[in-house]
Short mmCIF file of C-alpha atoms in Angstrom, two decimals:
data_model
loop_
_atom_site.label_atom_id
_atom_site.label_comp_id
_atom_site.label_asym_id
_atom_site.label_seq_id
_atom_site.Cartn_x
_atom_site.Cartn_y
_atom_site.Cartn_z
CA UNK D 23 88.12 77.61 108.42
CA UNK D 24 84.83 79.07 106.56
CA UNK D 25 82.46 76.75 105.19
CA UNK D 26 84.05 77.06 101.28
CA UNK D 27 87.11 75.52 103.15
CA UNK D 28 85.44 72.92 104.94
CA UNK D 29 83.80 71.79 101.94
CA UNK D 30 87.08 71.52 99.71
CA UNK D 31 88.33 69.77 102.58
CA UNK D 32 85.65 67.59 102.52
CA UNK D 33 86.16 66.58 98.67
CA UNK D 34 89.97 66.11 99.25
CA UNK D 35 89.10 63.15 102.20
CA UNK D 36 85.94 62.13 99.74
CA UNK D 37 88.59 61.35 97.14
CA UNK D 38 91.44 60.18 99.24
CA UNK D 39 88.77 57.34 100.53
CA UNK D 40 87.96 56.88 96.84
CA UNK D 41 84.08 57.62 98.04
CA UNK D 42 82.19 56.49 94.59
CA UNK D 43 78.16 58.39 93.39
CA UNK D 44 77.80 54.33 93.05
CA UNK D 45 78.71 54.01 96.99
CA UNK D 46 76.71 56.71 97.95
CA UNK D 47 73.73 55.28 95.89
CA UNK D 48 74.18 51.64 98.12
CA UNK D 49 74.54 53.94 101.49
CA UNK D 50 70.89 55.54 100.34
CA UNK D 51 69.62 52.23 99.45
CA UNK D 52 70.35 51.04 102.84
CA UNK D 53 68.55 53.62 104.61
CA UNK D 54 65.17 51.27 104.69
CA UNK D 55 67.02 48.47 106.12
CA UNK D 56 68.67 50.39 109.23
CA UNK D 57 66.65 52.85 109.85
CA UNK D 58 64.06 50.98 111.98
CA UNK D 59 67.07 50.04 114.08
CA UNK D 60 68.15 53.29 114.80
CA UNK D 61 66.73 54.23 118.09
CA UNK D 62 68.21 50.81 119.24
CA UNK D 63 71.79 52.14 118.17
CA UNK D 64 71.36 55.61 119.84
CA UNK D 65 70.23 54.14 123.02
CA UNK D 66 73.37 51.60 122.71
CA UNK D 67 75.40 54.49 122.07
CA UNK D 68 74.63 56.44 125.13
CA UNK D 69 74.79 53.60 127.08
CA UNK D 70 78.29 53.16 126.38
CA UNK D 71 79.40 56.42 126.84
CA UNK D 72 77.53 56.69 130.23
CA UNK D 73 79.75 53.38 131.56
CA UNK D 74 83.02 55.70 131.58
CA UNK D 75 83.08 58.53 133.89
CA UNK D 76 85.32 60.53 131.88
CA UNK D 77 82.84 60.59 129.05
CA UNK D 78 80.03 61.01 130.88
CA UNK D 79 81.32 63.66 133.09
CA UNK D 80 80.62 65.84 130.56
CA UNK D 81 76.78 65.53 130.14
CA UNK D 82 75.70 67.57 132.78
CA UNK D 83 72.23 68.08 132.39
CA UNK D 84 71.55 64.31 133.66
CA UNK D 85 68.68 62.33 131.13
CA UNK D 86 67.40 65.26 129.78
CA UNK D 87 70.38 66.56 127.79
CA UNK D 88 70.82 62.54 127.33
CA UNK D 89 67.11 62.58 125.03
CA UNK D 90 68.47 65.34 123.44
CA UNK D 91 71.67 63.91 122.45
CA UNK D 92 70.26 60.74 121.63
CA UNK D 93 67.54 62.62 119.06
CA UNK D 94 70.49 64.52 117.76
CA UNK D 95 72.69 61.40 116.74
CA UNK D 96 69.25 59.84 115.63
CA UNK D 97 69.05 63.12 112.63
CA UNK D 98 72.93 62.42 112.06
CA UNK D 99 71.93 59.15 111.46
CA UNK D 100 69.35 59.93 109.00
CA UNK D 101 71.47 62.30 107.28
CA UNK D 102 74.20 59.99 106.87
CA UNK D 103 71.90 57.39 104.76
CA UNK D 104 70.28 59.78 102.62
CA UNK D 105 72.35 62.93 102.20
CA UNK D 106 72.92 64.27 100.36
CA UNK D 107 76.71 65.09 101.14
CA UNK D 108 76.94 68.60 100.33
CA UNK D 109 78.02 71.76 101.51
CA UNK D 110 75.27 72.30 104.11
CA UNK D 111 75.82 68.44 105.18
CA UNK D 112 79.54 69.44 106.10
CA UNK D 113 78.77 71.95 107.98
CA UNK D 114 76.39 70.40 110.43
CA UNK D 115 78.38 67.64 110.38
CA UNK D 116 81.86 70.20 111.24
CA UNK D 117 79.52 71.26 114.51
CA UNK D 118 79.76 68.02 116.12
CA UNK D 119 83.65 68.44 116.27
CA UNK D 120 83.48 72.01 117.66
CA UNK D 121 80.88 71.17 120.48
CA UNK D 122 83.03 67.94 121.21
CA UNK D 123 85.58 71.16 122.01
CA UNK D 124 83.35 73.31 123.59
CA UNK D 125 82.06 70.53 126.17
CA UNK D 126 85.71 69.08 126.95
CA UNK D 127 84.96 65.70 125.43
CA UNK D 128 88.12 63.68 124.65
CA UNK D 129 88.01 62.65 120.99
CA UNK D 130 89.45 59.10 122.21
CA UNK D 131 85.79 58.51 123.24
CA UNK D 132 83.96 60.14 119.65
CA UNK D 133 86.63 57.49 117.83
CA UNK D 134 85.78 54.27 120.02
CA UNK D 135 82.04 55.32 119.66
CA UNK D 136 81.98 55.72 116.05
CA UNK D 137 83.59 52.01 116.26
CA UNK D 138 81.22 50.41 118.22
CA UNK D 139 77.79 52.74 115.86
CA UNK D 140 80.08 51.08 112.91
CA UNK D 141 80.09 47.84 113.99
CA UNK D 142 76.25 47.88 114.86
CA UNK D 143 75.41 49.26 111.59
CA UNK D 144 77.30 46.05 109.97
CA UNK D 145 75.72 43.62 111.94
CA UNK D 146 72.58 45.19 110.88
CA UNK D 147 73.08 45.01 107.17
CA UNK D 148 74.67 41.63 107.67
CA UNK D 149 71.69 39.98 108.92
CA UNK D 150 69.50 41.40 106.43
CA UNK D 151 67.52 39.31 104.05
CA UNK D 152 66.65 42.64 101.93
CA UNK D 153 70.21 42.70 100.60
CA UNK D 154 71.63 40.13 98.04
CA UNK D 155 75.53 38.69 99.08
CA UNK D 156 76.53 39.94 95.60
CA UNK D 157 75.41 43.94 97.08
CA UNK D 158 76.27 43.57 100.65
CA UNK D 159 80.23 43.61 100.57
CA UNK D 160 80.11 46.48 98.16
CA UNK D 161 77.25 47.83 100.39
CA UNK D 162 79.06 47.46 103.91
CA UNK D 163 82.36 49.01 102.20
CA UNK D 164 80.57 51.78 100.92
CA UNK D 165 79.41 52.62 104.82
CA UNK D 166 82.44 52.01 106.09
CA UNK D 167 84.10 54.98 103.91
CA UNK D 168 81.56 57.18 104.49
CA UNK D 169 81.81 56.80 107.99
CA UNK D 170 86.06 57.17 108.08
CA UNK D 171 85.00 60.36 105.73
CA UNK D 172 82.86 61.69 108.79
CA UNK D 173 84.73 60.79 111.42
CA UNK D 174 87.76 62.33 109.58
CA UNK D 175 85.48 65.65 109.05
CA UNK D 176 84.58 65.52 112.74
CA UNK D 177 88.23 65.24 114.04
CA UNK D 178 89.40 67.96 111.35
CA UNK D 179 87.16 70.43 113.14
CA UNK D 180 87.77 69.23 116.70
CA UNK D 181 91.24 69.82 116.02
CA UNK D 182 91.11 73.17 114.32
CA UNK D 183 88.78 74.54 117.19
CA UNK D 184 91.04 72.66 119.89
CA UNK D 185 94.04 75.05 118.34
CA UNK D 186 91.75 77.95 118.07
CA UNK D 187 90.95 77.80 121.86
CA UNK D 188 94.75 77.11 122.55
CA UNK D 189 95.91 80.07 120.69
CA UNK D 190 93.07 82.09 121.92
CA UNK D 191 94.43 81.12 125.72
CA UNK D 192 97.79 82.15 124.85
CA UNK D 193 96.99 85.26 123.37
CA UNK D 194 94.80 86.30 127.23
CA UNK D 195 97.98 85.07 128.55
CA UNK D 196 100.15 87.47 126.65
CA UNK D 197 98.35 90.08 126.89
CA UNK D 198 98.19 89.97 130.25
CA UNK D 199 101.88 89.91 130.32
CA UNK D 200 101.99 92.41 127.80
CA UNK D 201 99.68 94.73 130.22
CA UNK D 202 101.49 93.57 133.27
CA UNK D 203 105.26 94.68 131.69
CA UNK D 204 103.56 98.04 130.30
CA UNK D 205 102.18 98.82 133.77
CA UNK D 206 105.75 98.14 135.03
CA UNK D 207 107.43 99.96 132.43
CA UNK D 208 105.15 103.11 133.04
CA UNK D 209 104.64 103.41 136.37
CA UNK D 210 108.14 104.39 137.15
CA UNK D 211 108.38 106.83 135.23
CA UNK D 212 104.98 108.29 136.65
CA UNK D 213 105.97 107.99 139.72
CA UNK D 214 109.41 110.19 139.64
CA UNK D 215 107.65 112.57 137.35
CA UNK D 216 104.92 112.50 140.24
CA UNK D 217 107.50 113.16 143.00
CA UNK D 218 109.77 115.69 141.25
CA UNK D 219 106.63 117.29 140.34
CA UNK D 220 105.03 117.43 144.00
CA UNK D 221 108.69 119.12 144.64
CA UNK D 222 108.71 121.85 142.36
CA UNK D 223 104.94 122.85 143.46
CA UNK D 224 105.61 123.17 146.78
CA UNK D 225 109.29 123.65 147.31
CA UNK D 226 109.50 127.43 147.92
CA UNK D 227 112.73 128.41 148.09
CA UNK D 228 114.27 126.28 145.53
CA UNK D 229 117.42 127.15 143.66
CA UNK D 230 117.37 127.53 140.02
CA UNK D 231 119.74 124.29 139.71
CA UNK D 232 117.78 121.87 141.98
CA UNK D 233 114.49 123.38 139.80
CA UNK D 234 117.04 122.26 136.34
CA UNK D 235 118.05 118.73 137.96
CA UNK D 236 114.29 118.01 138.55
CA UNK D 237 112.78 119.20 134.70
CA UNK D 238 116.05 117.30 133.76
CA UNK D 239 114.85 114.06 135.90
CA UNK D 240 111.23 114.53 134.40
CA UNK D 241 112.65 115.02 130.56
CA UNK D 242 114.32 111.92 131.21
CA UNK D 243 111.02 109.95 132.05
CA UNK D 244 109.15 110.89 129.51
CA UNK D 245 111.39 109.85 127.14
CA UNK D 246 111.17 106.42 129.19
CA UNK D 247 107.76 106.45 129.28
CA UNK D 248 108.05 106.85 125.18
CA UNK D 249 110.29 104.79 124.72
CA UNK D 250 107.65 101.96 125.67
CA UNK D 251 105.33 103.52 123.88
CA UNK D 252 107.64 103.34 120.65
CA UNK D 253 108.07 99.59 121.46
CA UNK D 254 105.22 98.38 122.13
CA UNK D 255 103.70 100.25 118.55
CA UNK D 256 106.49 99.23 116.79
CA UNK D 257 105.92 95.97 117.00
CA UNK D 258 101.79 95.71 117.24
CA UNK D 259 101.66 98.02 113.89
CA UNK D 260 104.61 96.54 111.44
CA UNK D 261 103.37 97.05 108.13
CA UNK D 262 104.44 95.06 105.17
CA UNK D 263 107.48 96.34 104.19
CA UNK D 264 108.30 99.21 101.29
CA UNK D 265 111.64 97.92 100.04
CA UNK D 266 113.95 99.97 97.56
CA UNK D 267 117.33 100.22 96.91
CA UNK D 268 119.34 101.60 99.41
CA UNK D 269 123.02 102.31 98.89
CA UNK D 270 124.39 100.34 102.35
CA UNK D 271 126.73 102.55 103.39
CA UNK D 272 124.75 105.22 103.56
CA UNK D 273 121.97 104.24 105.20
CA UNK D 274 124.38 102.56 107.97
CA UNK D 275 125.72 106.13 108.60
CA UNK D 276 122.33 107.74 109.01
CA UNK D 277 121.01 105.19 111.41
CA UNK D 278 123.83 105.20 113.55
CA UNK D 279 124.39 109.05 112.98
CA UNK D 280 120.24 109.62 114.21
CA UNK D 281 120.07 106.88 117.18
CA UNK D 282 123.46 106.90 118.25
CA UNK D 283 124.69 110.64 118.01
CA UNK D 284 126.99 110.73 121.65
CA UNK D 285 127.98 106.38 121.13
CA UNK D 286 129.59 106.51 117.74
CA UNK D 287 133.02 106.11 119.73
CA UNK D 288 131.46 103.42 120.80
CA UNK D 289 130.72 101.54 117.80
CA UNK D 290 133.28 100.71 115.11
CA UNK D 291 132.31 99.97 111.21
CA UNK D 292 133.22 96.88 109.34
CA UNK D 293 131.40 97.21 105.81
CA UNK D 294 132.29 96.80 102.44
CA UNK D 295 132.40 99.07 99.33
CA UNK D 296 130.68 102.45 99.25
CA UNK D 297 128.31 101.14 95.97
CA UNK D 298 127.06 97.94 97.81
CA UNK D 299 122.97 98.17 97.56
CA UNK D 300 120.85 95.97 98.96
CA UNK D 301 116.30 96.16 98.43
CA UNK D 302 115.23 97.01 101.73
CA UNK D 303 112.65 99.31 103.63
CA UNK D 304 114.84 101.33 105.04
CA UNK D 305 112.65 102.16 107.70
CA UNK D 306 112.34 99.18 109.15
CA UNK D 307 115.73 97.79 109.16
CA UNK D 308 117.19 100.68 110.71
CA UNK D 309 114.80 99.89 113.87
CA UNK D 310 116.06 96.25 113.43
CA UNK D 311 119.47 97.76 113.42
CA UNK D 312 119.04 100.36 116.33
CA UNK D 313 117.85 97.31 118.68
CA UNK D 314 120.80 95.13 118.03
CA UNK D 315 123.09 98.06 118.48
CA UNK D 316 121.10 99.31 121.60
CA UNK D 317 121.64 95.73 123.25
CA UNK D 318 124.79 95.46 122.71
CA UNK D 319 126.11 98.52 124.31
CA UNK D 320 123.76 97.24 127.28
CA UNK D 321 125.09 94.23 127.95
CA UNK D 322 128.74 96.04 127.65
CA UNK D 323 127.84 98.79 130.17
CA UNK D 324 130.50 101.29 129.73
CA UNK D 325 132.77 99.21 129.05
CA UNK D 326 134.11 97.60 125.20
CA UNK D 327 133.15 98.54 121.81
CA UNK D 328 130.61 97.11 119.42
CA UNK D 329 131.14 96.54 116.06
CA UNK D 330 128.94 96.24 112.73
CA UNK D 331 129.86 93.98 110.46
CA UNK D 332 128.45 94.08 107.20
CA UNK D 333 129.90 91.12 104.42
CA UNK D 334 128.50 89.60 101.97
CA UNK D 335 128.99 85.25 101.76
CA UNK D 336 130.32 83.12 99.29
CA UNK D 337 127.55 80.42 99.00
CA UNK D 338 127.47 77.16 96.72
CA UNK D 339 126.30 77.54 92.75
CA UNK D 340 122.57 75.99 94.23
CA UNK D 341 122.54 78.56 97.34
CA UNK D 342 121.33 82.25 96.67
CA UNK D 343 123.65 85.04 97.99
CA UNK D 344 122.93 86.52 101.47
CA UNK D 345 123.73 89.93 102.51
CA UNK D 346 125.31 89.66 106.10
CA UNK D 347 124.83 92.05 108.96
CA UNK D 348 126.59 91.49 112.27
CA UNK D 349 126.78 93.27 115.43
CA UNK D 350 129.13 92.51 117.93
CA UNK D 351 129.41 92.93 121.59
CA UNK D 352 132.55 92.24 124.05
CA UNK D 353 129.95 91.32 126.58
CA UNK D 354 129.51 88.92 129.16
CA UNK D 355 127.87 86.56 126.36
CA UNK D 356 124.72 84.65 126.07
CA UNK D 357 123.77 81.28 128.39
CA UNK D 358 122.44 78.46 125.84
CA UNK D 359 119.33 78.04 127.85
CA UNK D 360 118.80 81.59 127.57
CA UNK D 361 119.83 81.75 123.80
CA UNK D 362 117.05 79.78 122.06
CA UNK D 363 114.68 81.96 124.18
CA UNK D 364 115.79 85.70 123.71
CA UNK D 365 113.57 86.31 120.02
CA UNK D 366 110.49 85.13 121.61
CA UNK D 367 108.16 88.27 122.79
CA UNK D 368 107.94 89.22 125.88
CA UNK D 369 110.64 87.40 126.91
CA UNK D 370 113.38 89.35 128.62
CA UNK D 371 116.41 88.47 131.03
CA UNK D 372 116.16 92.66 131.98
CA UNK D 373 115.12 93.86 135.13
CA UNK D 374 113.48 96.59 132.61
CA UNK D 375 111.80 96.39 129.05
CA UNK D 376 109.09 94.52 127.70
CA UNK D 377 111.14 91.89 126.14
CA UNK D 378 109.55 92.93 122.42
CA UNK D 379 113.42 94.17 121.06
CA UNK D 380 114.80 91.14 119.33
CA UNK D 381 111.05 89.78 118.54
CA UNK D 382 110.58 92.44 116.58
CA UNK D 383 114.18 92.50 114.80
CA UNK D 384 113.39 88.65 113.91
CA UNK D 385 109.82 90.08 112.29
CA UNK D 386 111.64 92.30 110.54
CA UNK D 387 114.35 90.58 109.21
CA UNK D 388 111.78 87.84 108.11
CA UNK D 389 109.56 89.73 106.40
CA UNK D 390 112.47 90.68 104.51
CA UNK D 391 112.70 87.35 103.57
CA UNK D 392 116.06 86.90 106.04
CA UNK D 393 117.16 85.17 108.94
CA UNK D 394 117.83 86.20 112.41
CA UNK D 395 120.76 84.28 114.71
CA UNK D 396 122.82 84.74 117.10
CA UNK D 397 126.33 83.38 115.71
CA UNK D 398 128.15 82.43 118.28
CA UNK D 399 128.19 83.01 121.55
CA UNK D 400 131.17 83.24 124.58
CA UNK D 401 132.35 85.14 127.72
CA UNK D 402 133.87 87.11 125.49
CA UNK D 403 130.63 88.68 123.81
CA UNK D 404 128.07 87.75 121.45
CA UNK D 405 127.53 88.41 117.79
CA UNK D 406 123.85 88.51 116.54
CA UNK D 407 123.68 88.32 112.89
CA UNK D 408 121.06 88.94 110.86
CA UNK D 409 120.82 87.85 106.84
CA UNK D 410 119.11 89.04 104.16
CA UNK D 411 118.93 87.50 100.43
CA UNK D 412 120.89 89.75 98.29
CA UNK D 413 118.33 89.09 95.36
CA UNK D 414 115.77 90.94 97.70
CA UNK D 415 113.25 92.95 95.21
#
């Protein structure tokens, strides 16, 4: 969140706590009443903290970093009673959130302290003889929503760093995964193209079919090898996608016709009329397409046929109408454990493959404005489905 964001933030909370010019006027007028009080609060405020090990666990650099800390909250004091609240003000006051992050301090602690700086601030302006009773209601109010406004600002940012470092962790972890599956996926291949390769350099009297079945063997590698290559840049670089109108039945033939040229016995049509066009990129879906296709004659193994279903459903006047595309296996089926988990990336019940396949079909169909599921499942197959407004532009 940039600091234009953080300050719009700021004014949404500012009027949510219904935080006046006339309250920030009594906070300022305050100032010379608390302020000679306010290394007394800091040192209370320390003190506290210190009594928990938890808390103080994280102040490692023993009384020193404790002087520093307490000089810090002493300038957040000041700040706080004279302002004035703008966009530099948030910012500074953001930080405090962030480090809370950075030095693993549990924001249970920042929210009990804030109580305990609150309460010491009231029973300073309480006492007071330098306020009338007709100001110091309005007066102590007027603190008190500043200091929910800053406390809110300071959780705000803990969170939103907290997530940052989260998602950050996750994306190490998948890319180790990532790097880990790639290895996998690549070394194999290397390594027969390695070994028919030693064979053909130093097998002398090799007959001219031996010499085929090994260029054969390494062909069939590198188009392995590719073929993770494909994957993995299919789904790293998807760009948004260039839809036009694409007559259906067409562009089912030429995707099946240019992925599937020695399986179209395999795979049986289901579609409607020859002038059905849908807004798609073309591109795109046909990779969306291929990968559905390509799974389910895996899961088959040589046996069954699969079959593309395209329909179009009958929806409710309030309920847009959805292009359908199914494709059907006679497979072994889908576990439900394993079901809710096969469109996440990089997961993959294969002893090969990066797992990236249906994660990228459900990025796809999404940015199409669709849906990805898997219909139903049984031992007899499964039938993923994916659905596309028909309205698509």
């Amino acid at each position: 969140m940039d600091s234009q964001e953080q300050w719009q933030r700021f004014i949404q909370l500012r009027q949510y706590v219904d935080l006046t010019d006339e309250d920030c006027q009594r906070i300022f007028a305050a100032h010379s009443v608390v302020a000679p009080h306010f290394p007394a609060l800091c040192a209370d405020f320390y003190a506290e903290i210190l009594r928990h090990p938890k808390a103080a666990a994280v102040i490692t650099g023993g009384e020193t970093q404790v002087n520093r800390l307490r000089q810090t909250l002493l300038s957040w004091l000041n700040e706080f009673f004279t302002g004035p609240y703008d966009v530099e003000y948030v910012q500074k006051h953001w930080q405090v959130g962030i480090r809370h992050v950075q030095i693993g301090l549990d924001q249970s602690y920042t929210q009990v302290a804030m109580s305990r700086l609150r309460t010491g601030i009231l029973r300073i302006l309480s006492e007071s003889t330098e306020i009338s009773n007709e100001a110091l209601l309005a007066t102590e109010l007027a603190v008190a929503k500043m200091m929910d406004l800053d406390l809110a600002l300071i959780q705000l940012a803990y969170e939103a760093e907290l997530i940052r470092k989260q998602q950050q962790a996750e994306r190490l972890v998948a890319i180790g995964q990532m790097g880990g599956g790639i290895a996998h996926e690549l070394r194999n291949p290397l390594n027969v193209l390695q070994t028919s390769l030693y064979l053909l350099q130093h097998s002398q009297n090799m007959d001219s079919s031996k010499r085929d079945a090994h260029l054969e063997r390494m062909l069939r590698q590198i188009k392995l090898a590719n073929g993770t290559i494909s994957a993995l840049s299919e789904f790293t670089r998807l760009a948004i996608p260039n839809k036009k109108m694409v007559n259906l039945q067409s562009w089912l033939d030429e995707t099946l016709r240019d992925n599937f040229p020695e399986k179209l016995h395999d795979i049986r049509r289901e579609n409607l009329s020859h002038d059905l066009s849908i807004a798609i990129d073309e591109n795109q879906m046909a990779i969306a397409l291929r990968n559905l296709i390509a799974n389910a004659l895996e899961a088959m193994g040589e046996k069954g046929e699969v079959t593309v279903r395209i329909t179009c459903d009958t929806p409710s006047l309030s309920k847009e109408k959805k292009l359908l595309i199914d494709v059907i296996d006679q497979g072994p089926g889908i576990p439900e454990d394993i079901k809710v988990r096969l469109t996440e990336p990089l997961f993959t019940t294969k002893t090969r493959g990066l797992g990236l396949g249906l994660a990228l079909v459900r990025a796809i169909v999404e940015r199409h404005g669709g849906t990805l599921k898997i219909h139903t499942t049984s031992p007899e197959g499964s039938v993923f489905r994916m659905e596309l407004p028909l309205s698509n532009e």
